[in-house]
Short mmCIF file of C-alpha atoms in Angstrom, two decimals:
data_model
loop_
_atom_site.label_atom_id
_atom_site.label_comp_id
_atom_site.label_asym_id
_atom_site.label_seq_id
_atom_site.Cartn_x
_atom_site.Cartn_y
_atom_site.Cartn_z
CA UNK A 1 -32.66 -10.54 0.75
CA UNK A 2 -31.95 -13.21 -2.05
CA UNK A 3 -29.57 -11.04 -3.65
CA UNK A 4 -28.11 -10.00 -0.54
CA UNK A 5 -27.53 -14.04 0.03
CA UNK A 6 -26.23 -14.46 -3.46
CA UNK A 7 -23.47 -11.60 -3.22
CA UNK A 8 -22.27 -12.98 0.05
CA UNK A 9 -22.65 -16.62 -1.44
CA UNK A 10 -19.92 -15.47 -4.35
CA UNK A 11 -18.10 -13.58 -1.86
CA UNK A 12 -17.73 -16.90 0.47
CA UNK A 13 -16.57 -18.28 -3.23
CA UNK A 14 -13.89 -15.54 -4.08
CA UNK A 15 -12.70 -16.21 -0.38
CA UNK A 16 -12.48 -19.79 -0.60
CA UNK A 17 -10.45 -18.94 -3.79
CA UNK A 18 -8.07 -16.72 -2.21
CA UNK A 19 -7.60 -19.24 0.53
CA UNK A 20 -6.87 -21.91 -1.88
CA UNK A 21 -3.19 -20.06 -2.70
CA UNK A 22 -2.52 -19.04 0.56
CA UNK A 23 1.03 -17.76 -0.14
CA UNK A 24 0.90 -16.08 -3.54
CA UNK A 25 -1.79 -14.05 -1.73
CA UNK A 26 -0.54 -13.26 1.30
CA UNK A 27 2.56 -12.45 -0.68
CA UNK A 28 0.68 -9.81 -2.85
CA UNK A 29 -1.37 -8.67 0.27
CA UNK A 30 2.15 -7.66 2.37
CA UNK A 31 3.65 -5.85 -0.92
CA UNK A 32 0.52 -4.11 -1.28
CA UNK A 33 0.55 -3.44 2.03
CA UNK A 34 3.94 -2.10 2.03
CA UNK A 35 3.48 0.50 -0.49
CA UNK A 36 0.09 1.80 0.49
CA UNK A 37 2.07 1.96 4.07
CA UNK A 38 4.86 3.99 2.16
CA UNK A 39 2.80 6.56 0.19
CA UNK A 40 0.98 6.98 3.19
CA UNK A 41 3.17 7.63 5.52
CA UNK A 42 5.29 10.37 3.37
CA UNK A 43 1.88 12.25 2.70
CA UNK A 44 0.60 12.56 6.44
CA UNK A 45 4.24 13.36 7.58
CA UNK A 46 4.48 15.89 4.90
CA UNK A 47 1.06 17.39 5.63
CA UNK A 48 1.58 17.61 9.54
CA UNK A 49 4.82 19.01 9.49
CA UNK A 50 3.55 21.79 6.72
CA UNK A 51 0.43 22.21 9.27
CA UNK A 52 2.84 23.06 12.14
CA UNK A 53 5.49 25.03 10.45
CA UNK A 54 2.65 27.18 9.28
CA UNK A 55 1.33 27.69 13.08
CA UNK A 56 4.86 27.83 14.32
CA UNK A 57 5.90 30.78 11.35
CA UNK A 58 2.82 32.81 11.62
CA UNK A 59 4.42 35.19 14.25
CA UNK A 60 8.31 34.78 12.67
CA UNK A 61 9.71 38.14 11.74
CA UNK A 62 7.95 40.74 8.37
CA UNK A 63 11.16 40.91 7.06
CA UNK A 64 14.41 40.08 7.35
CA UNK A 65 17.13 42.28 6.12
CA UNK A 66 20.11 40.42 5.09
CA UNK A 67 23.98 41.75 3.81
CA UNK A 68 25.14 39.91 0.69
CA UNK A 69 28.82 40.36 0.13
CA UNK A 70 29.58 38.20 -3.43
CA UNK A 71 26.88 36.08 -3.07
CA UNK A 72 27.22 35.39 0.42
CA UNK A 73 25.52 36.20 3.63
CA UNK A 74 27.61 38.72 5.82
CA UNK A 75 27.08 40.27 8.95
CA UNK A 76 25.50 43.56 8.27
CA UNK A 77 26.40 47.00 10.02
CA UNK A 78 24.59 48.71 12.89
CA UNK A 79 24.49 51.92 10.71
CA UNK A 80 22.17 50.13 8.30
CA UNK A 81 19.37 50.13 11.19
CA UNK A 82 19.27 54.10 11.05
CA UNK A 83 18.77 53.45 6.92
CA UNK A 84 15.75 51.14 7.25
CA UNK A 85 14.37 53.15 10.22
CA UNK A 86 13.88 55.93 7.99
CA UNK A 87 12.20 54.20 5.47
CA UNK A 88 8.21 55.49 5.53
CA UNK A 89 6.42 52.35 6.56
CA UNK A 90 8.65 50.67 8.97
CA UNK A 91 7.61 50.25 12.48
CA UNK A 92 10.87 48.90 14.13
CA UNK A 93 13.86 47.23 13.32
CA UNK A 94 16.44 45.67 15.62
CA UNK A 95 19.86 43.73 14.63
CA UNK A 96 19.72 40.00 15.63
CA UNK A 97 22.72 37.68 16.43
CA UNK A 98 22.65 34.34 15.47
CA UNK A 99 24.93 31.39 14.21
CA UNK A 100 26.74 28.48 14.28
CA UNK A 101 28.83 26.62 15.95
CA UNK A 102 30.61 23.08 15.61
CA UNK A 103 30.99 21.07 18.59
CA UNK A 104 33.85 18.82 18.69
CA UNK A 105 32.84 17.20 21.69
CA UNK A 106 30.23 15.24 19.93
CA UNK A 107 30.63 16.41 16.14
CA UNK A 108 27.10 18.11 16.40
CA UNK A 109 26.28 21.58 15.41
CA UNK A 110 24.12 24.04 17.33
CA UNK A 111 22.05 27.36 16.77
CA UNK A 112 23.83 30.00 19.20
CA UNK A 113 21.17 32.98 19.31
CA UNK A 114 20.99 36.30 21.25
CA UNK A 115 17.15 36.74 22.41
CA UNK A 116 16.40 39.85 21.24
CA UNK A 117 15.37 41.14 24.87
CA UNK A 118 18.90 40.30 26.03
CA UNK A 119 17.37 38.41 29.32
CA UNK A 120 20.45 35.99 29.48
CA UNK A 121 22.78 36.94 32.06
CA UNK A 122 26.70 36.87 31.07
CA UNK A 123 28.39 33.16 31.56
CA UNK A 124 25.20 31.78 31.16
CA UNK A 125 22.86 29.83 28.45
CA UNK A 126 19.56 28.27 28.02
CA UNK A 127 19.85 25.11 25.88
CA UNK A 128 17.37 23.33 23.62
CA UNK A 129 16.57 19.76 24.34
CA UNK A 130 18.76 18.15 22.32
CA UNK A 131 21.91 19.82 23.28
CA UNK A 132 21.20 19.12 26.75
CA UNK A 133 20.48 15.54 25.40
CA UNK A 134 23.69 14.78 22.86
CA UNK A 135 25.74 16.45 25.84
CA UNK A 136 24.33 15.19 28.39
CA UNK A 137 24.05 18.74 30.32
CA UNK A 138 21.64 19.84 32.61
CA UNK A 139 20.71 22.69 35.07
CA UNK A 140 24.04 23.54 36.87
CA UNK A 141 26.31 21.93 34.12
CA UNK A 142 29.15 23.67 32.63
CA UNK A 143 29.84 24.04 29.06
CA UNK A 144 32.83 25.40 27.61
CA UNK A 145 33.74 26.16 24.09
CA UNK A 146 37.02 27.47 22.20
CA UNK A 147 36.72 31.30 21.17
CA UNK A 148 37.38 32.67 17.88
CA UNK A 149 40.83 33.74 19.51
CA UNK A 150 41.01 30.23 21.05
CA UNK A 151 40.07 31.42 24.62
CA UNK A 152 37.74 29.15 26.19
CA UNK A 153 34.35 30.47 26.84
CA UNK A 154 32.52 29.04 29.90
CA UNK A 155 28.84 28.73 29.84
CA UNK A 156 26.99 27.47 33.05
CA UNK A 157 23.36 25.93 32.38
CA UNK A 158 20.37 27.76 33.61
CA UNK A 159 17.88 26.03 32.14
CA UNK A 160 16.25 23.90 29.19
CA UNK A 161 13.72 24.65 26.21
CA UNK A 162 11.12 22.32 26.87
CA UNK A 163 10.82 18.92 24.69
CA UNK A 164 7.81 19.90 23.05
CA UNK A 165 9.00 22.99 21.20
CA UNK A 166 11.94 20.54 19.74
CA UNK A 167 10.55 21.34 16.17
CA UNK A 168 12.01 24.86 16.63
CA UNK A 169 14.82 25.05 19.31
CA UNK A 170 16.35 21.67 19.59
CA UNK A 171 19.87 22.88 19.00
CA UNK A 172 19.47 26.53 20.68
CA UNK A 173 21.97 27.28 22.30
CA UNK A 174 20.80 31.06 24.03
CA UNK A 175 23.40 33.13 25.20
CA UNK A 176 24.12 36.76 25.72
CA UNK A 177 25.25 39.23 24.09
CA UNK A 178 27.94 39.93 25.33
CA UNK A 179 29.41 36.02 25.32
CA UNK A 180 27.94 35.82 21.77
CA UNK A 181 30.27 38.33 20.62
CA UNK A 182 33.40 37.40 22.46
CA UNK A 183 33.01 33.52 21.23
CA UNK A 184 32.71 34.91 17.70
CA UNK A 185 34.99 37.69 17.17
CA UNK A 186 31.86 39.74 16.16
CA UNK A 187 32.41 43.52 16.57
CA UNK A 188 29.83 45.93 18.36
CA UNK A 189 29.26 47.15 14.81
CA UNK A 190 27.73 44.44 13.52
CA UNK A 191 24.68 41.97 13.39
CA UNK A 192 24.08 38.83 11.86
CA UNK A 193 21.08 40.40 10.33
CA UNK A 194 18.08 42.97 10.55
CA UNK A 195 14.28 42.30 11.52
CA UNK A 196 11.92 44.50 10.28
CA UNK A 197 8.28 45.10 11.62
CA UNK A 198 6.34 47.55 9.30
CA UNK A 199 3.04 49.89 10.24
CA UNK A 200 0.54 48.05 7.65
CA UNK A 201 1.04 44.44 6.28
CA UNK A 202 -0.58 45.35 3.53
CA UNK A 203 2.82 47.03 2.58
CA UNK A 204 5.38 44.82 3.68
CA UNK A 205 6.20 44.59 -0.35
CA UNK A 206 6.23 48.30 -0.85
CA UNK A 207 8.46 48.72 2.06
CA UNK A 208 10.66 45.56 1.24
CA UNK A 209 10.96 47.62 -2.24
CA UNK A 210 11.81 50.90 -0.71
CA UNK A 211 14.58 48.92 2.09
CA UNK A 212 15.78 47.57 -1.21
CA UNK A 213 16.46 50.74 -3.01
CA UNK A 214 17.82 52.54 0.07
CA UNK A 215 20.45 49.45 0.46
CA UNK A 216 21.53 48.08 -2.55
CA UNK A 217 23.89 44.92 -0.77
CA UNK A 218 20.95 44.16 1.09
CA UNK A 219 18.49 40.59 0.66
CA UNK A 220 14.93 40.65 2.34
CA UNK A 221 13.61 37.85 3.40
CA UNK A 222 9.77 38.20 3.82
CA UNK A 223 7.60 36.47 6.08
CA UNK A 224 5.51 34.81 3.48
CA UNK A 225 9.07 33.19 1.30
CA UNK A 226 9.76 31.62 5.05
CA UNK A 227 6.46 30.14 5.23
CA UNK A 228 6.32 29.03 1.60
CA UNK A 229 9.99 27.57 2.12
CA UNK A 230 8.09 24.74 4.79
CA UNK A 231 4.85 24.66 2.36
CA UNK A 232 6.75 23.00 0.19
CA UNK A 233 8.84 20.13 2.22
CA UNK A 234 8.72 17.34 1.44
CA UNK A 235 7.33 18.07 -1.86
CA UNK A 236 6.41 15.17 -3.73
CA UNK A 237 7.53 17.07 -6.80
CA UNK A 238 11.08 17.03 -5.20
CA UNK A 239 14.46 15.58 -4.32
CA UNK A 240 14.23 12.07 -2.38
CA UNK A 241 10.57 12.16 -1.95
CA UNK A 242 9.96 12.34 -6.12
CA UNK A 243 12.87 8.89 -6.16
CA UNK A 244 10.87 7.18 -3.05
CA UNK A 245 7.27 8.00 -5.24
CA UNK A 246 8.27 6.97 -8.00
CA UNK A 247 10.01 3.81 -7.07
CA UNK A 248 6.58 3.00 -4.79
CA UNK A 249 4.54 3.35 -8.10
CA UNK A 250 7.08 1.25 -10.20
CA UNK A 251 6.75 -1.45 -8.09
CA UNK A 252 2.99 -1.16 -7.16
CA UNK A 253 2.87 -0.79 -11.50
CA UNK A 254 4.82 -3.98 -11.80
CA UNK A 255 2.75 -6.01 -9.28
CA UNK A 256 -0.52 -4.95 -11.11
CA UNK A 257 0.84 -5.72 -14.22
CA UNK A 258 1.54 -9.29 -13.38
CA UNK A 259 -1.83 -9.60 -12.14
CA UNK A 260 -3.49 -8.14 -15.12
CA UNK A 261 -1.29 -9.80 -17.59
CA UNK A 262 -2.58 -13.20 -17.28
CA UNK A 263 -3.96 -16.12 -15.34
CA UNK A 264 -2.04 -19.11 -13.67
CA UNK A 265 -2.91 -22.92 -15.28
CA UNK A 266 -4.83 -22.92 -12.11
CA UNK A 267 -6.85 -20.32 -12.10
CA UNK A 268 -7.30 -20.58 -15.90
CA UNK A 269 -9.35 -24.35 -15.11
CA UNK A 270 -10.99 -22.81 -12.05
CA UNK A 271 -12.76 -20.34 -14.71
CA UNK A 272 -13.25 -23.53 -16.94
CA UNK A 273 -15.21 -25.29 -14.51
CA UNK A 274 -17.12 -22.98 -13.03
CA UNK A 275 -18.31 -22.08 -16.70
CA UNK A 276 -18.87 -25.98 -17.34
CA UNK A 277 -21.18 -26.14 -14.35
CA UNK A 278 -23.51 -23.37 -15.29
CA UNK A 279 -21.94 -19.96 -13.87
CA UNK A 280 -22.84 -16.96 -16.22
CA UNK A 281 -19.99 -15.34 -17.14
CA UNK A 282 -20.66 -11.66 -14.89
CA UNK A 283 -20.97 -14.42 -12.17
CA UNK A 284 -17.23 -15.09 -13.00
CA UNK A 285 -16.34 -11.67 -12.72
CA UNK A 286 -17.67 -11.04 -10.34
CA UNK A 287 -16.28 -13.50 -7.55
CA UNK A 288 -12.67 -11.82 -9.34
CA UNK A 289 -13.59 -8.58 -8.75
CA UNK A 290 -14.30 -9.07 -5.31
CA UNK A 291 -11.33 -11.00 -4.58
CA UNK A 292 -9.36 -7.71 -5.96
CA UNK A 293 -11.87 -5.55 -3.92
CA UNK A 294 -11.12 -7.73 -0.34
CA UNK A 295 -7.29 -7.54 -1.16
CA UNK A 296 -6.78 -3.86 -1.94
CA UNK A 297 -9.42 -2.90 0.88
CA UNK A 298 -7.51 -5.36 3.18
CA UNK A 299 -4.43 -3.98 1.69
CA UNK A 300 -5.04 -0.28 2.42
CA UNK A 301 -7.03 -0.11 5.22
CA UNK A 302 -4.03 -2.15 7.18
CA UNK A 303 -0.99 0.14 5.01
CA UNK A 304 -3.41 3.43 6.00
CA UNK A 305 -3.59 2.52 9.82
CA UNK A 306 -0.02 1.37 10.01
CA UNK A 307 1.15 4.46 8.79
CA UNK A 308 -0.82 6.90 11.22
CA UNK A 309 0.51 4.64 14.07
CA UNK A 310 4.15 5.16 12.71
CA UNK A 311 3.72 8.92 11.89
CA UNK A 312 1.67 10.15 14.86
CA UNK A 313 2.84 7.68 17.83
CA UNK A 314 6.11 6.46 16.89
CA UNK A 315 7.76 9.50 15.66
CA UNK A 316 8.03 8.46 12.17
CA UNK A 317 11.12 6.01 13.15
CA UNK A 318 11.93 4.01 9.84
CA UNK A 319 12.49 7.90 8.24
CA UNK A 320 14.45 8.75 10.81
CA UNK A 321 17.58 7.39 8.74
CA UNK A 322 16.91 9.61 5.88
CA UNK A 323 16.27 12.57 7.91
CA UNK A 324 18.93 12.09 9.56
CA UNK A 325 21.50 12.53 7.39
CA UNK A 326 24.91 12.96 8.89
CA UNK A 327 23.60 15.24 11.80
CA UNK A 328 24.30 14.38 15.34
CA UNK A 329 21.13 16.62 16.57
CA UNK A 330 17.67 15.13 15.56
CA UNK A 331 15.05 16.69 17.16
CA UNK A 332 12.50 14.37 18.09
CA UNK A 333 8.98 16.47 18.15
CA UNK A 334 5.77 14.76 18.66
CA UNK A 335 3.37 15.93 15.77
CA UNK A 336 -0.52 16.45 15.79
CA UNK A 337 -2.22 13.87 14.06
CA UNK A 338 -4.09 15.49 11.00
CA UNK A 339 -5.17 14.32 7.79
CA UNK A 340 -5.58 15.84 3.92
CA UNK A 341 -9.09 14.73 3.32
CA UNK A 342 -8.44 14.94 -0.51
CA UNK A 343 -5.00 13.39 -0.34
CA UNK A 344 -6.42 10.43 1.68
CA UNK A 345 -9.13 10.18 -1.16
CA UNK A 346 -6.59 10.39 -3.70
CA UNK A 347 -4.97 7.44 -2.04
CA UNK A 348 -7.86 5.48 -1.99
CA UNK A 349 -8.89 5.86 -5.32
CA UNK A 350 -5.64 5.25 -6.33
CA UNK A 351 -4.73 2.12 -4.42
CA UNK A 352 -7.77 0.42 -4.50
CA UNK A 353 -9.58 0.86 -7.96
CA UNK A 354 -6.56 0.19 -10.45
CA UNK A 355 -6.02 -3.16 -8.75
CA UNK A 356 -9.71 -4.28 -8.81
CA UNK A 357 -10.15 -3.24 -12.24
CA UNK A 358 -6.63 -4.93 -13.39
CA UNK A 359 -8.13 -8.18 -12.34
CA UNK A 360 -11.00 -7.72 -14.71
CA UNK A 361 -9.53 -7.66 -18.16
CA UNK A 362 -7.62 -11.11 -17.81
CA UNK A 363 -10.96 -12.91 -16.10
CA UNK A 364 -12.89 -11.57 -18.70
CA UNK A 365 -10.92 -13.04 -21.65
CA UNK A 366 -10.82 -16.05 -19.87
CA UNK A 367 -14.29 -16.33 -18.93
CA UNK A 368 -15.83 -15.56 -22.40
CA UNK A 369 -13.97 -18.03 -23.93
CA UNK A 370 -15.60 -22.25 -24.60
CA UNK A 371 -14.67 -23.84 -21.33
CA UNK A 372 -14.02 -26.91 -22.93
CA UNK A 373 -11.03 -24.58 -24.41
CA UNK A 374 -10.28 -22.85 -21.15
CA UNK A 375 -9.72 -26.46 -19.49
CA UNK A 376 -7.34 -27.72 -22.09
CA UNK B 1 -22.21 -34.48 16.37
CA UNK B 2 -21.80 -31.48 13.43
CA UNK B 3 -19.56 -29.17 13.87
CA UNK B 4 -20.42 -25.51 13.84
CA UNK B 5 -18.49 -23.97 10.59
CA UNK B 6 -18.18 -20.15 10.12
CA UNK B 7 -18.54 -18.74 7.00
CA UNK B 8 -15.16 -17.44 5.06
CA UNK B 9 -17.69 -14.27 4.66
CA UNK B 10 -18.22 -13.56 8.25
CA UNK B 11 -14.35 -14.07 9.39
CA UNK B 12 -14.07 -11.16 6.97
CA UNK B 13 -16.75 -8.82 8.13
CA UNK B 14 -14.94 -9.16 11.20
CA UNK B 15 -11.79 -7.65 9.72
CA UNK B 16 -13.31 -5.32 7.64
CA UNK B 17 -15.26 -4.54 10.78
CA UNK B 18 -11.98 -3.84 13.11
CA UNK B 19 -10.19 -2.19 10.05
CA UNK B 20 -13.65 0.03 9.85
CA UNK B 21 -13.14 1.18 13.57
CA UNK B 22 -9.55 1.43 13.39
CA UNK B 23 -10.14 3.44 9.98
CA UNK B 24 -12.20 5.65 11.63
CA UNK B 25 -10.36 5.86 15.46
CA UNK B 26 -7.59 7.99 12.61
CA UNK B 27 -10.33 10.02 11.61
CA UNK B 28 -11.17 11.08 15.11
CA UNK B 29 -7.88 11.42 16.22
CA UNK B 30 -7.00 13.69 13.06
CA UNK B 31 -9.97 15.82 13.66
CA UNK B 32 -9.45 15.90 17.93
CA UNK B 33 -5.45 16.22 17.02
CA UNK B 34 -5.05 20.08 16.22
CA UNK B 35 -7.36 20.97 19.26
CA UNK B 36 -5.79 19.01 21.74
CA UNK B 37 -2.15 20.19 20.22
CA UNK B 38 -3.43 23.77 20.20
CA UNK B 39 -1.62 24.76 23.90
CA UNK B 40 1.60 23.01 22.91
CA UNK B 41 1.84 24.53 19.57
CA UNK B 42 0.46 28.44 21.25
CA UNK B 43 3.39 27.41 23.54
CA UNK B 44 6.16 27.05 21.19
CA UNK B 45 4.62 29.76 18.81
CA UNK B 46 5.46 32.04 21.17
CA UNK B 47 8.53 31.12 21.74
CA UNK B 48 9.18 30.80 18.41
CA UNK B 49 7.83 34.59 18.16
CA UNK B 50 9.93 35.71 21.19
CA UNK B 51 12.89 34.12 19.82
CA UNK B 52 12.85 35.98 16.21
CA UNK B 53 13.20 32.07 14.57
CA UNK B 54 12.86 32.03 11.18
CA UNK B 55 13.10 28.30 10.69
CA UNK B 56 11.86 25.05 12.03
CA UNK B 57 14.42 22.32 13.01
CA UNK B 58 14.09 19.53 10.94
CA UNK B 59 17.85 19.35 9.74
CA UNK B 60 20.82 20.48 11.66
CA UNK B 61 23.48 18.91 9.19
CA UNK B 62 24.21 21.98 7.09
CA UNK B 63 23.34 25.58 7.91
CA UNK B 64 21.22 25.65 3.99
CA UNK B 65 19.17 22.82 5.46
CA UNK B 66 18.83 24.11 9.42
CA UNK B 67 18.05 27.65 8.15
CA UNK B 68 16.52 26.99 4.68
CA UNK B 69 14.63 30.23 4.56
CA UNK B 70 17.87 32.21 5.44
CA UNK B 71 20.47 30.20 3.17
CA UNK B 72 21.63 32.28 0.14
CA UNK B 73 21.17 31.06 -3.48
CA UNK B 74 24.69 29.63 -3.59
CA UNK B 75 24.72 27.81 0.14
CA UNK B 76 24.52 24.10 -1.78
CA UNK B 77 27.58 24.59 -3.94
CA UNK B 78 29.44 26.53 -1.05
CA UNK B 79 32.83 24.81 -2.13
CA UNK B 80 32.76 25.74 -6.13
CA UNK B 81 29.88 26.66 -8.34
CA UNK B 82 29.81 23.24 -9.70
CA UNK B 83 30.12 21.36 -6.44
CA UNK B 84 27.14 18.31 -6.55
CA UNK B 85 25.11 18.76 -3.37
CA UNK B 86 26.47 16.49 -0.30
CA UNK B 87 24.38 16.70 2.11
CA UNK B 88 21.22 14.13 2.52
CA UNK B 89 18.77 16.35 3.89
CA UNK B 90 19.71 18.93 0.49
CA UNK B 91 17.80 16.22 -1.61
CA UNK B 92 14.95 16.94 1.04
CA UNK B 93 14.81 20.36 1.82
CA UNK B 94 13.94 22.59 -1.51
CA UNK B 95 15.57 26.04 -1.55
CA UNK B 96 13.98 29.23 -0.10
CA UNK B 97 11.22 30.65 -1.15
CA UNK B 98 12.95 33.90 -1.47
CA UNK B 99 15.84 31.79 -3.41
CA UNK B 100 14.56 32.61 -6.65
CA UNK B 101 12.63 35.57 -6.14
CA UNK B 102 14.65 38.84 -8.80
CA UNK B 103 14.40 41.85 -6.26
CA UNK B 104 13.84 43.04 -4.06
#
């Protein structure tokens, strides 16, 4: 119990101390704060989203058969279905039609897909949630768009996806087939692209193999590249994510640095005396180290819990800049909260323990040294 | 008269104490999250399934970006082979996973 008394005794001490610069600390604590907050909130973002898109994908198409025409994606004949049919292996395979189209209205660009059971009647569309939303649009509504000939083409609202499936069919724009083609110019002889469902999974390569031999012009896409494609978003390895990282650990390398580098006058004569009125020099270091401890605990535990609350129940707003872009249509999904045990620990360990220890070094030069030298 | 003085020690316990249960109100709501998500995500699963998608929609600036899985090698330099990437969410988004894949 007497040791218990003593640690909190120097930890009422290292308090006391922190207290006694009120500004420099809370100054550290809010940049510390800040970047824990940062590095948080790109890892569970990252880690949800690569949670969901592997949920969402698992029942996506086996394969995808694609027409490349000098490097570029084409629409691919009917005739090649018969071709892939008879490949030993293959299940089914039916032409989808899919793409793009600008909206001047509201500069945005949306997803116009033919369900593949062709239930949408002629003249009509079901919309995602935010087309209805950047158009304003509802049940009833009327949209129109200019044709490939520049004919208008009338749709009338039937419907609207549901808010929650967002993360996959914000900008659909369902229509039928019909419509599809005649806004488009596409002719009854072609498809955007193929899907493929094979017998065994087991040989979706072989078959991908064999589709590829038969059709030399063609590119499959397999299930697994789709779902790898989301695995690695927001990659910490890549693009933006790799600049906002390594900025975050500049900065957090900086701010340690000037900590470890060396003491202030004041903290130099605070060491001085304490050593001239009997304190043993692990004493010393130890009311440091547990200033550093109560910072970068403080420091994470607020940057940690700040982050979840941005992330899981405010929709990851300050990213919403960057993600962005120049697009009109953001979908705005919610996202289930869920957590990387070993990236959490990782952030621990590395938030916490190089500050505590960087406050060590400098103490402990200054607390070996004569006080009477330390005071000067 | 004294006056009662709290410890710097035990103001903070208290913190540590509500950081402690806020620390671990995440943990809960991590580990209750994917079950009580489970009907909306079976929901737009199979939709998602129904639909043929390919792709979630994270980006809708550029069709590289909106489809990523579908883009071809080229879609980021669509103007000239040497054309620097112009879209934000490009930086973002890596290419397919099929994007580098030699045949089939």
């Amino acid at each position: 119990m007497a040791g218990l008394e003593r640690q909190r005794q120097l930890l009422d001490f290292a308090l006391s101390s922190l207290a006694r610069r009120p500004m420099k600390n809370l100054a550290s604590l809010t940049v510390y704060t800040a970047v824990v907050f940062l590095l948080s909130s790109v890892m569970l973002m990252s880690h949800a989203i690569r949670r969901e898109a592997a949920a969402l994908l698992a029942g996506a198409p086996e394969l995808v058969v694609q027409r490349l025409v000098a490097g570029r994606h084409d629409l691919i004949p009917t005739d090649r279905l018969a071709t892939i049919r008879a490949v030993r292996g293959v299940a089914a395979a039916g032409g989808r039609l899919w793409g793009y189209l600008f909206d001047p209205a509201v500069a945005a660009n949306y997803t116009f897909l033919v369900p593949p059971d062709r239930s949408i009647a002629a003249g009509t569309a079901i919309i995602g949630s935010s087309v209805a939303a950047v158009r304003g649009v509802g049940p009833g509504d009327v949209m129109s768009f200019r044709g490939y000939d520049g004919r208008p083409v009338a749709f009338t609202v039937t419907s609207t996806i549901a808010a929650e499936s967002a993360l996959v069919a914000a900008d659909l724009f369902l229509v039928s087939e019909g419509d599809f083609r005649r806004l488009f110019g596409i002719p009854a002889d072609r498809f955007t692209d193929i899907v493929v469902t094979i017998r065994n999974p087991r040989e979706v390569r072989t078959v991908a193999e064999k589709i590829d031999a038969a059709l030399p012009d063609a590119r499959i896409i397999l299930r697994d590249e789709m779902r790898r494609t989301y695995e690695s978003v927001f990659d910490w390895r890549e693009g933006m994510v790799l600049v906002l990282l390594v900025g975050a650990i500049l900065a957090f390398a900086i701010f340690s640095w000037e900590k470890a580098s060396g003491l202030s006058a004041d903290e130099r004569r605070e060491i001085g005396i304490l050593k001239a009125v009997g304190w043993e020099t692990a004493d010393v270091i130890g009311v440091k180290m547990l200033e550093g401890l109560v910072m970068s605990l403080t420091a994470f535990l607020a940057g940690y819990g700040l982050a979840f609350l941005h992330v899981f129940h405010f929709g990851a707003r300050l990213f919403e800049p960057v993600l962005k872009g120049w697009s009109v249509l953001y979908p705005e999904f919610p996202l289930a909260p869920s957590v990387d045990e070993i990236q959490m620990a990782s952030l621990f360990f590395f938030t916490v323990f190089p500050y505590t220890l960087a406050t060590i070094v400098p103490i402990w030069r200054a607390a070996v040294v004569d006080p009477d030298m330390v005071m000067r | 008269m004294s006056t009662l003085r709290v410890r710097p020690s035990t103001v903070l316990f208290a913190i540590l104490a509500v950081g402690g249960v806020a620390f671990g109100t995440t943990c809960v709501e991590a580990c209750l999250g994917p079950g009580r998500a489970a009907v909306r995500l079976a929901r737009t699963a199979r939709l998602a399934e129904r639909l043929q998608l390919t792709d979630l929609c994270l980006f809708t600036e550029a069709r590289y970006t909106r489809h990523a899985s579908q883009a071809d090698r080229h879609a980021a330099f669509q103007d000239h082979p040497a054309a620097l990437e112009h879209f934000p969410s490009g930086s973002l988004m890596p290419p397919s996973g099929a994007a580098n894949r030699a045949s089939p």
